Amino acid sequence: MSLVAEAFVTQLAEEQILLSDNASSLAVQAFLQMCNLPVRVVCRANAEYMSPSGKVPFIHVGNQVVSELGPIVQFVKAKGHSLSDGLDEVQKAEMKAYMELVNNMLLTAELYLQWCDDVTVEEITHPRYGSPYPWPLNRILSYQKQWEVRRKMKAIGWAGKTLEQVLEDVDQCCQALSQRLGTQPYFFNKQPTELDALVFGHLFTILTTQLTTDELSEKVKNYSNLTAFCRRIEQQYFEGHDKDSSTTVAARSAKRSLLR
Amino acid sequence: MGTVHARSLEPLPMGGPDFGALGEEAELVEVEPEAKQEILENKDVVVQHVHFEGLGRTKDDIIMYEISDVFKAKNLIDVMRKSHEAREKLLRLGIFRHVDVLIDTCQGDDALPNGLDVTFEVTELRRLTGSYNTMVGNNEGSMVLGLKFPNLFGRAEKVTFQFSYGTKETSYGLSFFKPQPGNFERNFSVNLYKVTGQFPWSSLRETDRGISTEFNFPIWKTNHTLKWEGVWRELGCLARTASFSVREESGHSLKSSLSHAMVIDSRNSSILPRRGALLKINQELAGYTGGDVSFLKEDFEFQLNKQLIWDSVFSASLWGGMLVPIGEKPSSIADRFYLGGPTSVRGFSMYSIGPQSEGDYLGGEAYWAGGLHLYTPLPFRPGRGGFGDLFRTHFFLNAGNLCNLNYGDGPRAHLQKLAEYIRWSYGAGIVLRLGNIARLELNYCFPMGVQSGDRICDGVQFGAGIRFL
């Protein structure tokens, strides 16, 4: 049974989207491309509030609205498409573990950098997050979101960490991913899985987003097999395919190209 | 009326400021206990002094305005009448709990033979009062806790804080009200509020946080209100099954608008009036003072009542409105009009007429609604003179239409669009009047002209509210 014609991934508008949301969104796009499902990306300023779980991206297929990569994978599986069918139980468990690692480490590090590092908050996050709204709503919403994220950081124990410690954690995470990838084209040998989509989403975004410092992307660049992995997936699934989608991927504002 | 004592020998109690009196030559006034009304009317009197007892924090100047007419009285009946009017005016300020009037002959060295002294004995309200009431709005009930600081700085300023917890809404608000001394109908107020509402007919939840300032002033027989309002609106879906059109409207927006309202009301009562007419015209312009919502909104309400034979009343009403978005952004679901329900076109479910998507009603940018009613006393008039007078039987014919307009077409096309697919209904029922504030209705309705997508409530329908079509 094939999926109903068009799904669209909804994300925040170009000038508004932040690093972490961009990464999640790119992961979902990569996953859907890998499944060979047509996808149209729509940008809305209120995507975060439209989403049933409060997080972007979400897909709208026919009558259904599904948000975040995990539920989207389940949804797509229920429709008959799956990337991880070929894996055995041990590998599936391993895949889940690595996806958890990326979510707990990389995503949280991105959130920390965006909302808890004062320089980044002032120069990048506040102007971007509040850009669609008039004064004073832009300030109110940014501060509200910042307070919410900081509260979450406190709950998981990251509030006390310094930027160096966070970058150390990112390094360790990349090391683990690099070791698992080794010299294979994908994490589970020949076929891409949702883990590949997720890792690609985060690493590609980190490598190509300009922040106040380059330290985050440098940590990832230390591992050459990871950068090669990102390049490979970009070439295979985003260039030459849907032209709009590739320009959306490559032309994020203030990005440097991965291909030198 | 207040108490009027006629004493001639004991001195009057002194207190409060003395005001100058107009002097005039006159004859001696003899106050006899059996004095007939015509004798009193023929005697000229002069009000020499007006005393006030019991003033605390209230400032003198606002009092002076309210009682200035008392000095112009020429005879005793006039004095009594003007004092009564002054008493009403003082009570209207909302700063006194009791006002008693004492009229007596003047004593003392400068007393004229026909001089009178008028004394107002007042009890000011406490500095802080609390209240607890229940409130009935349009088909919802709520519990309201209030704190009031009447007469805060001595010139009838009022600060109110209200917290309301209801079946559908929770809200709180702080407001400051100040009338112009001498002209109570001219006043301004500043309000801060947070209101949350749930609208199951649209699967929508709305939270408004706002600040507004308004000026009220009368011009001849009309009452005008000028208001600026800034509201931070947050819309969300009420259920996971909300349609995508409603989901698209979720999020935050800021509305900053200027509005003007004009009211002419000559009815004898606002609930079940017997005669008179009401005309309310309201316009709102949003977007030019900030915010990201931009529109021009007009709406009007008209009602005419006429008493017929046998204690029955015929009433006709017409409502209408139009919302014109300015710029390319489409209108927001929170600004549009809704139609249908026991307080609007009866026979249809609450706000369930017009454009909809998957069962969620989206409202429309233009509407009109009209009603013809005949109110009669209950058959066989049970409880006449008492409880039975609160009930009326009621026969009605309601009609209306709600749609979105394409503003590129001309007005002719708009009128055509509003005239096709008219929903209408007729029926009869019983109306109960609740004080001077609200009414309850129980009707049997026959909805007609139902279009696909409308939700009807044919048969028995119950309604409670303040504003009915």
XYZ file of C-alpha atoms in Angstrom:
729
model
C 0.000 0.000 0.000
C 1.601 3.224 -1.028
C 1.449 6.412 0.893
C -1.105 9.006 -0.085
C 0.319 11.372 -2.686
C 1.852 14.297 -0.829
C 3.108 14.739 2.650
C 4.479 18.046 3.630
C 7.001 18.738 6.254
C 6.191 21.913 8.059
C 8.968 23.863 9.607
C 9.526 27.366 10.711
C 10.223 30.072 8.180
C 13.696 30.615 6.715
C 14.739 33.554 8.812
C 13.181 32.179 11.933
C 14.302 28.594 12.196
C 16.850 27.650 14.793
C 19.631 25.084 14.689
C 17.874 22.340 16.630
C 14.622 22.610 14.714
C 16.485 22.717 11.442
C 18.332 19.530 12.351
C 15.124 17.698 13.292
C 13.438 18.887 10.152
C 16.296 17.840 7.903
C 16.336 14.400 9.523
C 12.669 13.893 8.658
C 13.203 15.099 5.102
C 16.149 12.733 4.670
C 14.131 9.847 6.041
C 11.228 10.465 3.688
C 13.607 10.817 0.735
C 15.247 7.539 1.674
C 11.839 5.887 1.673
C 11.251 7.369 -1.772
C 8.186 9.236 -0.629
C 7.389 12.583 -2.241
C 7.600 15.376 0.231
C 6.875 19.103 -0.026
C 8.340 21.452 2.512
C 6.095 24.251 3.744
C 7.309 27.001 6.023
C 4.950 28.565 8.521
C 5.806 30.965 11.296
C 3.410 29.248 13.677
C 4.461 25.680 12.861
C 5.505 25.074 16.455
C 1.987 25.876 17.677
C 0.289 23.983 14.896
C 2.093 20.803 15.853
C 0.094 18.478 18.087
C 3.109 17.855 20.295
C 4.509 21.365 20.160
C 7.622 20.343 18.237
C 8.606 20.769 14.622
C 8.655 19.233 12.100
C 5.344 17.572 11.539
C 3.813 16.039 8.466
C 0.288 16.495 7.244
C -0.908 13.570 5.160
C -4.548 13.536 4.121
C -6.339 13.929 7.423
C -3.499 12.973 9.688
C -0.989 15.124 11.443
C 2.108 13.414 12.859
C 5.013 15.189 14.503
C 8.616 14.250 15.320
C 10.782 11.615 13.744
C 9.861 8.711 16.017
C 6.096 8.842 15.425
C 6.657 9.630 11.739
C 8.730 6.463 11.360
C 5.947 4.477 13.024
C 3.321 6.107 10.830
C 5.226 5.421 7.642
C 5.831 1.852 8.780
C 2.096 1.385 9.288
C 1.594 2.487 5.706
C 3.954 -0.196 4.514
C 7.309 1.572 4.111
C 10.174 0.791 6.383
C 13.917 1.142 6.213
C 14.762 -1.073 9.118
C 12.887 -4.220 8.151
C 16.080 -5.914 7.082
C 17.643 -5.631 10.517
C 17.548 -8.360 13.113
C 16.512 -7.797 16.719
C 20.014 -7.057 18.010
C 20.619 -4.516 15.292
C 17.263 -2.881 15.887
C 18.077 -2.495 19.555
C 21.463 -1.062 18.650
C 19.836 1.379 16.246
C 17.433 2.539 18.906
C 20.306 3.013 21.330
C 22.252 5.151 18.895
C 19.178 7.221 18.072
C 18.695 7.815 21.778
C 22.333 8.847 22.006
C 21.911 11.409 19.250
C 18.737 12.760 20.795
C 20.152 12.974 24.285
C 23.547 14.328 23.363
C 23.506 16.174 20.069
C 20.014 17.605 20.286
C 20.440 18.683 23.890
C 23.812 20.229 23.076
C 22.204 22.184 20.250
C 19.462 23.395 22.574
C 22.029 24.327 25.190
C 24.041 26.304 22.722
C 20.998 28.119 21.403
C 19.289 28.997 24.634
C 21.798 28.829 27.473
C 24.905 30.382 25.934
C 24.402 34.101 26.456
C 26.317 35.297 23.424
C 24.446 33.030 21.032
C 21.137 33.882 22.669
C 21.643 37.599 22.251
C 23.046 37.616 18.775
C 21.290 34.791 17.032
C 18.466 33.155 18.904
C 16.387 36.095 20.121
C 16.391 37.982 16.820
C 15.561 34.834 14.853
C 12.949 33.333 17.109
C 10.937 36.517 17.442
C 11.337 37.722 13.869
C 7.788 37.061 12.599
C 6.160 38.892 15.471
C 5.735 42.586 16.168
C 7.111 44.264 19.218
C 6.582 43.508 22.110
C 5.411 40.038 21.261
C 8.784 39.021 19.826
C 10.547 39.673 23.120
C 7.833 38.037 25.200
C 7.818 34.829 23.161
C 11.621 34.554 23.057
C 11.924 34.977 26.780
C 9.116 32.564 27.414
C 10.802 29.889 25.264
C 14.176 30.541 26.848
C 12.739 30.138 30.319
C 11.092 26.888 29.271
C 14.294 25.438 27.770
C 16.393 26.482 30.740
C 13.918 24.808 33.052
C 14.234 21.626 31.040
C 18.028 21.852 31.173
C 17.852 22.165 34.923
C 15.642 19.101 35.092
C 18.098 16.946 33.168
C 21.101 18.325 34.973
C 22.660 20.279 32.128
C 22.136 23.675 33.713
C 25.386 23.449 35.606
C 27.477 22.531 32.607
C 29.806 24.973 30.948
C 30.165 25.350 27.219
C 33.437 23.392 27.259
C 31.786 20.466 28.992
C 28.966 20.498 26.462
C 31.451 20.512 23.584
C 33.269 17.621 25.245
C 30.006 15.678 25.296
C 29.472 16.435 21.625
C 32.962 15.187 20.904
C 32.331 11.949 22.734
C 29.080 11.438 20.910
C 30.748 12.014 17.552
C 33.499 9.596 18.531
C 30.944 6.896 19.278
C 29.154 7.517 15.989
C 32.398 7.559 14.066
C 33.495 4.285 15.559
C 30.188 2.637 14.752
C 30.226 3.948 11.201
C 33.792 2.926 10.532
C 34.379 2.638 6.787
C 30.852 1.534 5.912
C 28.690 3.708 3.690
C 25.813 3.621 6.182
C 25.478 2.651 9.796
C 24.005 -0.703 8.989
C 26.130 -1.555 5.992
C 24.515 -1.220 2.623
C 21.095 0.221 3.378
C 20.285 3.527 5.026
C 18.008 3.453 8.032
C 16.309 6.080 10.154
C 19.478 6.306 12.205
C 21.332 7.506 9.129
C 18.629 10.105 8.494
C 18.798 11.345 12.060
C 22.585 11.537 12.189
C 22.718 13.226 8.815
C 20.136 15.800 9.892
C 22.053 16.825 12.967
C 25.595 16.657 11.644
C 24.869 18.392 8.363
C 23.109 21.212 10.154
C 25.927 21.595 12.639
C 28.496 21.669 9.870
C 26.689 24.198 7.756
C 25.187 26.633 10.231
C 27.144 29.695 11.067
C 27.087 30.479 14.738
C 29.057 32.912 16.823
C 31.869 30.407 17.137
C 33.014 27.521 15.005
C 33.776 25.229 17.897
C 30.757 22.992 17.447
C 31.368 22.316 13.789
C 35.077 21.811 14.446
C 34.252 18.964 16.813
C 32.390 17.215 14.050
C 35.044 17.954 11.420
C 37.583 16.070 13.489
C 35.966 12.875 12.289
C 36.503 12.624 8.573
C 34.279 9.609 8.054
C 31.349 11.589 9.472
C 31.871 14.497 7.077
C 32.224 12.043 4.194
C 29.007 10.383 5.327
C 27.167 13.704 5.277
C 28.495 14.567 1.855
C 27.499 11.190 0.518
C 23.931 11.440 1.734
C 23.611 14.991 0.519
C 24.760 13.996 -2.927
C 22.606 10.942 -3.101
C 19.322 12.185 -1.742
C 19.263 15.930 -2.017
C 20.990 16.945 -5.157
C 19.406 16.152 -8.491
C 16.256 15.067 -6.702
C 13.447 17.565 -6.066
C 15.072 20.855 -6.936
C 13.144 22.870 -4.342
C 14.079 20.520 -1.622
C 17.765 20.728 -2.453
C 17.775 24.491 -2.547
C 16.050 24.480 0.790
C 18.719 22.194 2.129
C 21.701 23.992 0.667
C 20.622 27.600 0.850
C 19.885 28.033 4.531
C 20.775 31.562 5.385
C 24.368 32.215 6.429
C 25.552 28.771 5.572
C 28.851 27.673 4.173
C 28.829 24.967 1.586
C 29.897 21.523 2.629
C 31.619 20.924 -0.691
C 34.794 22.858 -0.935
C -37.268 59.918 48.730
C -35.261 60.900 51.734
C -36.736 61.999 55.018
C -38.125 65.492 55.243
C -38.453 66.915 58.717
C -40.181 70.196 59.493
C -38.918 71.472 62.791
C -38.911 75.113 63.761
C -37.429 75.499 67.202
C -34.381 73.319 67.625
C -31.145 74.411 66.018
C -29.979 72.474 63.024
C -26.964 70.231 63.404
C -23.887 71.926 61.993
C -21.327 70.220 59.875
C -19.833 70.322 56.407
C -19.049 73.343 54.341
C -21.385 76.320 54.096
C -22.252 77.622 50.704
C -23.429 81.085 49.809
C -27.117 81.553 49.152
C -29.041 83.724 46.744
C -30.817 86.474 48.553
C -34.358 87.413 47.748
C -37.105 89.413 49.405
C -40.002 87.290 50.582
C -42.703 86.917 53.200
C -42.583 84.970 56.403
C -42.955 81.248 56.046
C -45.139 79.546 58.590
C -44.671 75.816 58.644
C -47.819 74.242 59.982
C -48.260 70.499 60.329
C -51.503 70.551 58.363
C -50.173 72.827 55.609
C -51.855 71.931 52.344
C -49.910 71.381 49.175
C -51.270 74.466 47.366
C -50.167 76.738 50.195
C -46.701 75.280 50.124
C -46.486 75.714 46.378
C -47.359 79.366 46.599
C -44.735 80.221 49.133
C -41.435 81.395 47.807
C -38.453 80.026 49.578
C -34.746 80.461 49.299
C -32.218 77.781 49.954
C -29.611 79.471 52.028
C -27.359 76.676 53.164
C -26.639 73.153 52.085
C -24.861 71.057 54.658
C -23.114 67.766 54.279
C -22.619 65.333 57.079
C -20.500 62.256 56.876
C -17.995 63.263 54.215
C -14.654 61.659 54.808
C -12.289 61.262 51.940
C -14.666 62.575 49.286
C -13.492 65.873 47.882
C -15.739 68.921 47.894
C -15.679 69.830 44.239
C -17.464 66.754 42.957
C -20.181 67.168 45.548
C -20.717 70.767 44.548
C -21.523 69.815 40.978
C -24.132 67.292 41.944
C -26.061 69.541 44.318
C -25.752 72.865 42.518
C -29.316 72.609 41.231
C -30.752 72.602 44.724
C -29.986 76.301 45.076
C -32.168 77.141 42.116
C -35.363 75.893 43.770
C -38.045 78.531 44.248
C -40.686 76.898 46.389
C -40.878 74.048 48.847
C -42.072 71.399 46.402
C -39.270 72.403 44.078
C -36.761 72.109 46.888
C -37.996 68.639 47.663
C -37.839 67.610 44.042
C -34.392 69.026 43.397
C -33.057 67.529 46.600
C -34.381 64.174 45.498
C -32.656 64.538 42.147
C -29.438 65.537 43.869
C -29.731 62.475 46.050
C -30.094 60.278 43.000
C -27.051 61.901 41.420
C -24.986 61.357 44.542
C -25.987 57.716 44.689
C -25.120 57.278 41.040
C -21.518 58.263 41.760
C -21.178 54.945 43.501
C -19.332 56.294 46.522
C -22.073 56.479 49.152
C -23.966 53.699 50.779
C -26.829 55.896 52.050
C -27.888 59.427 51.330
C -30.607 61.059 53.454
C -32.003 64.512 52.871
C -33.132 66.857 55.672
C -34.932 70.100 54.821
C -35.450 72.628 57.593
C -35.904 76.340 58.112
C -32.818 78.406 58.482
C -31.617 79.429 61.954
C -28.901 81.764 62.954
C -28.013 85.431 62.459
C -28.068 85.601 58.715
C -31.292 83.592 58.372
C -33.891 84.988 56.027
C -37.537 84.558 57.044
C -38.132 82.192 54.163
C -34.702 80.622 54.164
C -34.263 76.890 54.138
C -31.374 74.680 55.022
C -30.901 71.421 53.247
C -28.727 68.798 54.861
C -27.474 65.677 53.164
C -26.542 62.970 55.596
C -24.299 60.527 53.765
C -22.502 57.329 54.629
C -19.442 56.710 52.504
C -18.600 53.219 51.338
C -15.716 51.505 53.020
C -12.314 51.878 51.420
C -12.250 48.246 50.331
C -15.229 46.065 49.578
C -15.292 42.457 48.466
C -18.009 40.651 46.599
C -18.877 37.211 45.448
C -21.438 36.668 42.724
C -22.464 34.257 40.084
C -22.787 35.494 36.564
C -24.741 34.276 33.583
C -23.320 35.115 30.180
C -24.326 33.804 26.798
C -24.978 30.179 27.661
C -22.384 29.870 30.352
C -22.238 30.462 34.062
C -19.401 31.571 36.247
C -18.388 32.397 39.778
C -16.974 35.865 40.223
C -14.837 37.081 43.082
C -14.339 40.807 43.248
C -12.404 43.403 45.173
C -13.352 47.021 44.854
C -11.757 50.244 46.024
C -14.534 52.795 45.572
C -13.716 56.461 45.705
C -9.994 55.885 45.827
C -8.728 59.460 45.757
C -11.916 61.263 46.753
C -13.350 62.050 43.316
C -15.300 58.861 42.650
C -12.365 56.996 41.096
C -12.769 53.279 41.332
C -10.301 50.428 41.136
C -11.747 46.955 40.664
C -10.126 43.578 40.613
C -12.154 40.632 39.430
C -11.486 36.940 39.215
C -13.977 34.790 37.400
C -14.052 31.023 37.189
C -16.674 29.670 34.851
C -17.911 26.649 32.981
C -16.007 27.720 29.904
C -13.765 30.596 30.848
C -11.321 31.627 33.502
C -10.295 35.195 33.635
C -9.036 37.996 35.779
C -8.967 41.684 35.327
C -7.913 44.919 36.927
C -9.618 48.162 36.034
C -9.364 51.812 36.939
C -12.342 54.090 36.358
C -12.492 57.858 36.678
C -15.493 60.047 35.926
C -15.226 63.704 35.125
C -16.268 65.729 38.182
C -19.667 67.203 37.465
C -20.252 65.056 34.431
C -20.536 61.488 35.506
C -21.460 60.235 32.042
C -18.090 61.384 30.815
C -15.518 59.022 32.152
C -12.516 57.041 31.207
C -11.237 53.707 32.318
C -8.111 51.618 31.914
C -8.363 47.842 32.005
C -5.829 45.047 32.210
C -7.130 41.577 31.661
C -6.498 37.973 30.914
C -9.369 35.953 29.526
C -9.403 32.341 28.423
C -12.233 30.862 26.452
C -13.095 27.540 24.948
C -15.138 27.286 21.788
C -16.077 23.689 21.125
C -18.001 24.563 17.960
C -14.690 25.507 16.361
C -12.465 23.180 18.401
C -10.621 26.302 19.393
C -9.128 27.565 22.598
C -8.262 31.230 22.948
C -6.299 33.102 25.590
C -6.292 36.876 25.454
C -4.057 39.086 27.529
C -4.687 42.697 26.952
C -4.826 46.267 28.019
C -7.449 48.764 26.967
C -8.326 52.359 27.617
C -11.706 53.816 26.855
C -13.459 57.151 26.967
C -17.195 57.404 27.299
C -19.019 60.590 26.604
C -22.572 61.530 25.763
C -23.453 63.768 22.838
C -27.076 64.894 22.959
C -29.080 61.675 23.226
C -26.337 59.295 22.157
C -23.588 57.681 24.117
C -20.174 57.321 22.507
C -17.206 55.212 23.438
C -13.709 55.579 22.055
C -11.382 52.756 22.882
C -7.842 51.650 22.200
C -7.098 48.024 22.871
C -3.915 45.981 22.670
C -4.371 42.244 22.949
C -1.919 39.350 22.809
C -3.974 36.467 21.499
C -2.994 32.865 21.719
C -5.041 30.363 19.761
C -4.816 26.622 20.105
C -6.684 23.489 19.221
C -9.115 22.167 21.734
C -8.760 18.536 20.665
C -6.463 16.396 18.560
C -9.320 15.959 16.130
C -9.464 19.643 15.259
C -9.562 20.252 11.529
C -6.447 21.430 9.755
C -7.982 24.822 8.964
C -8.300 25.489 12.662
C -4.865 24.041 13.328
C -3.407 26.510 10.843
C -4.756 29.379 12.939
C -2.959 28.262 16.094
C -0.272 30.467 17.447
C 0.240 33.959 18.710
C -0.828 37.282 17.328
C -0.963 40.829 18.552
C -3.932 43.023 17.833
C -3.804 46.714 18.450
C -7.023 48.453 17.520
C -8.956 51.662 17.820
C -12.696 51.417 18.069
C -15.671 53.685 18.304
C -19.150 52.739 19.423
C -22.330 54.734 19.455
C -25.419 53.728 21.398
C -28.864 55.301 21.352
C -31.182 53.550 23.770
C -34.690 54.746 24.427
C -36.077 51.483 25.750
C -37.612 51.322 29.163
C -35.572 48.236 30.078
C -32.801 46.228 28.481
C -34.448 42.853 29.152
C -37.939 42.412 27.732
C -38.547 46.084 26.957
C -42.077 47.252 26.304
C -41.340 50.249 24.206
C -38.497 52.167 22.718
C -35.689 51.454 20.361
C -32.028 50.632 20.494
C -29.368 51.396 17.930
C -25.767 50.380 18.427
C -23.105 50.991 15.811
C -19.577 49.822 16.361
C -16.472 50.141 14.231
C -12.993 48.876 14.847
C -9.792 49.566 12.953
C -6.859 47.329 13.725
C -3.300 47.391 12.545
C -2.427 51.053 12.360
C -1.216 51.331 15.916
C 1.020 48.291 15.933
C 0.370 44.597 16.034
C 0.225 42.152 13.174
C -3.527 41.944 12.612
C -5.008 44.455 10.230
C -8.697 44.894 9.475
C -11.696 47.179 9.512
C -14.734 45.805 11.260
C -18.223 47.267 11.305
C -21.238 45.959 13.101
C -24.603 47.244 14.142
C -27.545 46.196 16.253
C -31.039 47.596 15.971
C -34.134 46.814 17.991
C -37.633 48.262 17.989
C -40.378 47.520 20.504
C -44.029 48.448 20.448
C -46.725 47.688 22.907
C -49.921 46.212 21.484
C -53.336 45.455 22.973
C -53.752 43.082 25.875
C -50.319 43.576 27.397
C -48.467 42.093 24.439
C -45.347 43.537 22.896
C -44.131 43.319 19.329
C -40.390 43.460 18.845
C -38.236 43.561 15.724
C -34.475 43.347 15.650
C -31.742 43.413 13.045
C -28.055 42.680 13.443
C -25.327 42.838 10.836
C -21.613 43.132 10.447
C -18.714 43.083 8.060
C -15.014 42.405 8.461
C -12.641 43.712 5.796
C -9.062 42.467 6.117
C -6.490 45.076 5.123
C -3.436 43.784 3.338
C -2.834 40.280 2.004
C -3.092 38.421 5.264
C -6.422 36.611 5.573
C -8.681 37.310 8.522
C -8.143 35.452 11.747
C -10.716 33.074 13.167
C -10.752 35.126 16.361
C -12.015 38.232 14.539
C -14.731 36.719 12.408
C -18.452 36.686 13.100
C -20.450 33.661 14.156
C -24.131 32.917 13.790
C -26.621 30.505 15.256
C -27.682 29.333 18.644
C -30.289 30.063 21.274
C -29.198 33.697 21.538
C -28.935 34.284 17.796
C -30.830 32.398 15.067
C -32.793 29.938 17.188
C -33.181 26.379 16.027
C -29.516 26.017 15.149
C -26.722 24.849 17.413
C -24.451 27.383 19.016
C -22.515 29.278 16.336
C -23.033 26.391 13.936
C -24.010 28.186 10.748
C -21.822 29.007 7.832
C -18.354 28.060 6.600
C -16.998 24.988 8.273
C -14.286 22.404 7.833
C -14.678 18.858 9.146
C -17.278 19.939 11.656
C -15.374 22.947 12.978
C -17.099 26.248 12.288
C -14.753 28.900 11.018
C -16.979 31.953 11.185
C -17.538 34.405 8.389
C -16.559 37.871 7.365
C -20.071 39.194 6.837
C -23.409 38.397 8.344
C -26.872 39.630 8.968
C -29.581 38.349 11.271
C -33.102 39.488 11.970
C -35.911 38.550 14.272
C -39.590 39.299 14.776
C -41.066 38.541 18.162
C -44.403 38.710 19.841
C -44.345 38.607 23.633
C -47.554 37.938 25.495
C -48.302 37.205 29.109
C -48.623 33.543 30.034
C -51.935 31.989 29.008
C -54.532 32.297 31.781
C -52.075 34.601 33.579
C -51.050 32.489 36.573
C -49.318 34.307 39.409
C -50.451 37.643 38.120
C -49.040 40.618 39.951
C -46.198 38.569 41.357
C -44.049 35.796 40.126
C -46.109 35.299 36.971
C -45.063 38.695 35.658
C -41.511 37.505 35.229
C -42.572 35.019 32.568
C -43.728 35.813 29.055
C -44.740 33.604 26.183
C -42.926 34.332 23.036
C -43.524 33.639 19.341
C -40.598 34.268 17.060
C -39.373 34.273 13.495
C -35.587 34.438 13.069
C -33.509 34.591 9.894
C -29.892 35.166 9.072
C -26.933 34.430 6.873
C -23.189 34.223 7.348
C -20.583 33.969 4.645
C -17.181 35.051 3.476
C -17.005 37.780 0.896
C -14.575 38.115 -1.923
C -13.815 41.788 -1.673
C -12.810 41.966 -5.283
C -16.446 41.699 -6.333
C -18.687 44.709 -6.017
C -21.326 45.404 -3.385
C -24.015 44.002 -5.653
C -22.351 40.611 -5.648
C -22.008 40.803 -1.888
C -25.681 41.535 -1.382
C -26.518 38.686 -3.698
C -24.312 36.345 -1.736
C -25.850 37.365 1.560
C -29.331 36.916 0.142
C -28.896 33.381 -1.099
C -29.111 30.411 1.243
C -30.863 32.280 4.021
C -31.324 30.238 7.162
C -34.492 30.907 9.059
C -36.578 29.450 11.823
C -39.810 29.971 13.689
C -41.276 28.740 16.903
C -42.640 29.585 20.318
C -41.540 29.369 23.887
C -41.381 30.865 27.342
C -39.063 33.617 28.492
C -38.079 34.230 32.099
C -36.654 37.559 33.118
C -33.772 37.486 35.625
C -33.631 40.840 37.304
C -32.568 43.500 34.900
C -29.583 41.623 33.622
C -30.418 38.384 31.898
C -33.116 36.197 30.533
C -33.746 32.503 30.161
C -35.647 31.034 27.249
C -37.128 27.659 26.553
C -38.301 27.402 22.960
C -39.657 24.884 20.541
C -38.005 25.646 17.194
C -38.463 24.673 13.577
C -35.250 25.418 11.668
C -35.632 25.957 7.916
C -33.363 26.827 5.059
C -30.718 24.555 6.561
C -27.620 24.250 4.376
C -25.297 21.286 4.328
C -22.766 21.732 7.079
C -25.076 23.566 9.492
C -25.892 21.890 12.732
C -29.470 22.261 13.895
C -31.237 21.948 17.191
C -34.827 21.397 16.191
C -37.315 20.828 18.904
C -36.716 22.127 22.387
C -33.870 24.577 22.835
C -32.776 26.292 26.025
C -30.952 29.578 26.112
C -29.578 31.879 28.769
C -27.908 35.167 28.167
C -27.911 38.908 28.059
C -28.113 39.673 24.380
C -30.690 37.905 22.250
C -31.722 38.333 18.672
